[in-house]
Every structure is written in C-alpha cells, then in structure tokens.
XYZ file of N, CA and C in Angstrom:
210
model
N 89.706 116.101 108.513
C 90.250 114.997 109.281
C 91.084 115.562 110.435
N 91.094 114.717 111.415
C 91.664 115.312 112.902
C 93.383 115.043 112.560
N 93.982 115.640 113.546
C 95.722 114.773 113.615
C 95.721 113.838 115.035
N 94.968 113.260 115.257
C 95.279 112.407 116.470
C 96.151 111.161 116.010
N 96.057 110.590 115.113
C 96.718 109.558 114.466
C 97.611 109.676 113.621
N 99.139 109.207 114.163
C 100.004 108.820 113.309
C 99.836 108.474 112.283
N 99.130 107.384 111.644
C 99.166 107.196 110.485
C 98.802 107.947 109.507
N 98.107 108.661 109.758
C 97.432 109.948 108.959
C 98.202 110.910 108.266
N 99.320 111.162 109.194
C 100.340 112.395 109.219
C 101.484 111.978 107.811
N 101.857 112.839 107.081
C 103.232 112.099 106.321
C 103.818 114.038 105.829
N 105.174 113.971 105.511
C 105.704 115.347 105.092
C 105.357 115.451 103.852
N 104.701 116.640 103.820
C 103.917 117.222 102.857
C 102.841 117.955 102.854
N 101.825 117.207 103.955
C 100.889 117.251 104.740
C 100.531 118.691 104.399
N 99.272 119.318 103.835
C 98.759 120.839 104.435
C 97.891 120.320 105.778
N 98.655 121.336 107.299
C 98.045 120.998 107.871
C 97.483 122.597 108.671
N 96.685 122.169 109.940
C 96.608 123.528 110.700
C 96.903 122.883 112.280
N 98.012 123.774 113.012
C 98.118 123.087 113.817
C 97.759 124.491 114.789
N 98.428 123.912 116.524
C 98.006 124.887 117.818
C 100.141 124.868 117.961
N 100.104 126.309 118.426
C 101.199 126.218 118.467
C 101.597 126.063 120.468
N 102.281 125.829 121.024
C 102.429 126.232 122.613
C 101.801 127.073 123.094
N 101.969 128.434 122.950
C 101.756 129.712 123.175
C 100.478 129.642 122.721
N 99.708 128.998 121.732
C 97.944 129.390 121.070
C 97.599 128.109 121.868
N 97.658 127.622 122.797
C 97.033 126.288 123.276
C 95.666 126.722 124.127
N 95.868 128.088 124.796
C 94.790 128.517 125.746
C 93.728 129.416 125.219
N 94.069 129.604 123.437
C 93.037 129.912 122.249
C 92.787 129.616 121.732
N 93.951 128.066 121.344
C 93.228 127.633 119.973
C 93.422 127.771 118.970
N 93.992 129.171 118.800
C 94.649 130.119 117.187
C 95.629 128.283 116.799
N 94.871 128.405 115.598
C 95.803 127.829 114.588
C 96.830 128.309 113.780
N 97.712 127.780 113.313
C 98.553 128.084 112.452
C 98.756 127.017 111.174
N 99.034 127.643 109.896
C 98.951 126.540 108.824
C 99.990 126.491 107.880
N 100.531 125.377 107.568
C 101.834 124.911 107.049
C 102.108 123.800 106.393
N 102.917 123.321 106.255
C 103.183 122.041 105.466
C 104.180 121.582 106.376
N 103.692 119.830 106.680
C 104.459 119.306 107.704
C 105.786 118.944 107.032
N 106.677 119.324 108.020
C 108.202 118.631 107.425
C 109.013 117.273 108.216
N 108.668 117.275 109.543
C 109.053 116.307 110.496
C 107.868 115.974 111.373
N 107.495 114.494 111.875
C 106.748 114.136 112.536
C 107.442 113.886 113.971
N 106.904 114.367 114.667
C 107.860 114.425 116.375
C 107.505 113.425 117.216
N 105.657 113.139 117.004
C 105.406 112.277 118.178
C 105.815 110.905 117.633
N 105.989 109.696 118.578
C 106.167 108.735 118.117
C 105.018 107.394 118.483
N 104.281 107.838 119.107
C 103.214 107.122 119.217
C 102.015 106.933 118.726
N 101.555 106.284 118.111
C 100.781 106.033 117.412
C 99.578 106.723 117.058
N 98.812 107.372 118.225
C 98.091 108.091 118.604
C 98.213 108.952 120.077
N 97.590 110.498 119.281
C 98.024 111.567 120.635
C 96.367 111.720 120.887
N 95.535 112.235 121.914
C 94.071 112.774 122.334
C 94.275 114.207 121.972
N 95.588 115.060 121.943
C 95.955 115.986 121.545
C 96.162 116.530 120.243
N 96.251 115.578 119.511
C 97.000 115.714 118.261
C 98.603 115.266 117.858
N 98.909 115.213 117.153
C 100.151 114.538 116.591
C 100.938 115.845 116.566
N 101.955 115.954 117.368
C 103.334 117.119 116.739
C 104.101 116.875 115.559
N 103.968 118.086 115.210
C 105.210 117.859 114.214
C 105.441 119.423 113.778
N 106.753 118.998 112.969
C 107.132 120.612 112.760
C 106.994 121.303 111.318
N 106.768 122.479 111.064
C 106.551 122.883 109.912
C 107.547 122.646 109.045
N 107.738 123.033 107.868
C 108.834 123.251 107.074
C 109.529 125.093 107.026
N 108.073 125.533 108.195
C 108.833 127.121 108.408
C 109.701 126.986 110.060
N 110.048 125.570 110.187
C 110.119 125.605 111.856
C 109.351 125.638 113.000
N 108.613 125.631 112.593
C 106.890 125.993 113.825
C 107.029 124.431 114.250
N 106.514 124.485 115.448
C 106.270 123.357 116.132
C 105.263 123.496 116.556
N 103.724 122.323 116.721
C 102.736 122.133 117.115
C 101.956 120.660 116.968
N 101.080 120.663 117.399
C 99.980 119.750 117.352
C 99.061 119.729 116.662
N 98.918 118.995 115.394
C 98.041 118.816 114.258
C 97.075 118.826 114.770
N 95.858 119.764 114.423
C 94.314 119.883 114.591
C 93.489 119.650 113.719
N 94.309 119.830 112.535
C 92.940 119.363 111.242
C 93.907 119.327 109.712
N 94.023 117.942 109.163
C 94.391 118.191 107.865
C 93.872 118.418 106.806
N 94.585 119.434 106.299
C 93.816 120.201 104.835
C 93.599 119.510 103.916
N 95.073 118.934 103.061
C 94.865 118.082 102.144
C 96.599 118.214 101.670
N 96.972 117.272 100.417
C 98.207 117.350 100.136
C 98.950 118.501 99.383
N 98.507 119.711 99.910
C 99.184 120.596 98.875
C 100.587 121.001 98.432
N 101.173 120.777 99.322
C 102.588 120.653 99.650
C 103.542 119.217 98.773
N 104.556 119.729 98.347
C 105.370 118.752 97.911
C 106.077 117.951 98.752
N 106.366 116.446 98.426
C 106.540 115.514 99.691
C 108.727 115.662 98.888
N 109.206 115.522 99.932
C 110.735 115.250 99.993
C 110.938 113.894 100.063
C-alpha cells in the first residue's frame, strides 16, 4: 500500500519512507511511524511523518503493523 493518504497512516505503522537527502534516489529508509506531520488529507508525494528513531520523511510504502502503537 502507498502513503499518499492520511487515513492510512497511524503510529505504529511499519513503514518505508524517502528521506530529504534520498529524494533524487529514492533510497528508502524503514521504521515505525511515531508522529504524523502532514495534515492534509492526501499528499501525490506521500504522507510525512517521523520515525520513532527521529527520521523524517515521506511514506512510500506500508509494510504492515509490526510496531507497537502508544
């Protein structure tokens, strides 16, 4: 599943996101979401949000719930 949609997103999330710096590769990075940043409903980009290691990016593809929700 993509992260373009808010509703999709919740903390816990295993996700893989693009970080700033990997935007002109692509390199993903993968984490468990802790905060959702964007506030609009839907991004064409993907949904930001931040890891629970601090990483900040744009959700590209969710894994599944592996992560424990707070």
């Amino acid at each position: 599943m993509n992260g373009q949609r808010r509703s999709a997103i919740r903390a816990g999330l295993e996700v893989d996101i693009v970080l700033k710096q990997d935007q002109r590769t692509c390199k993903t990075t993968r984490g468990i979401v802790k905060d959702i940043l964007t506030n609009s409903p839907n991004h064409p980009h993907g949904i930001k949000v931040r890891l629970q290691d601090g990483q900040v990016g744009r959700v590209k593809r969710i894994l599944n719930e592996g992560g424990a929700t707070d």
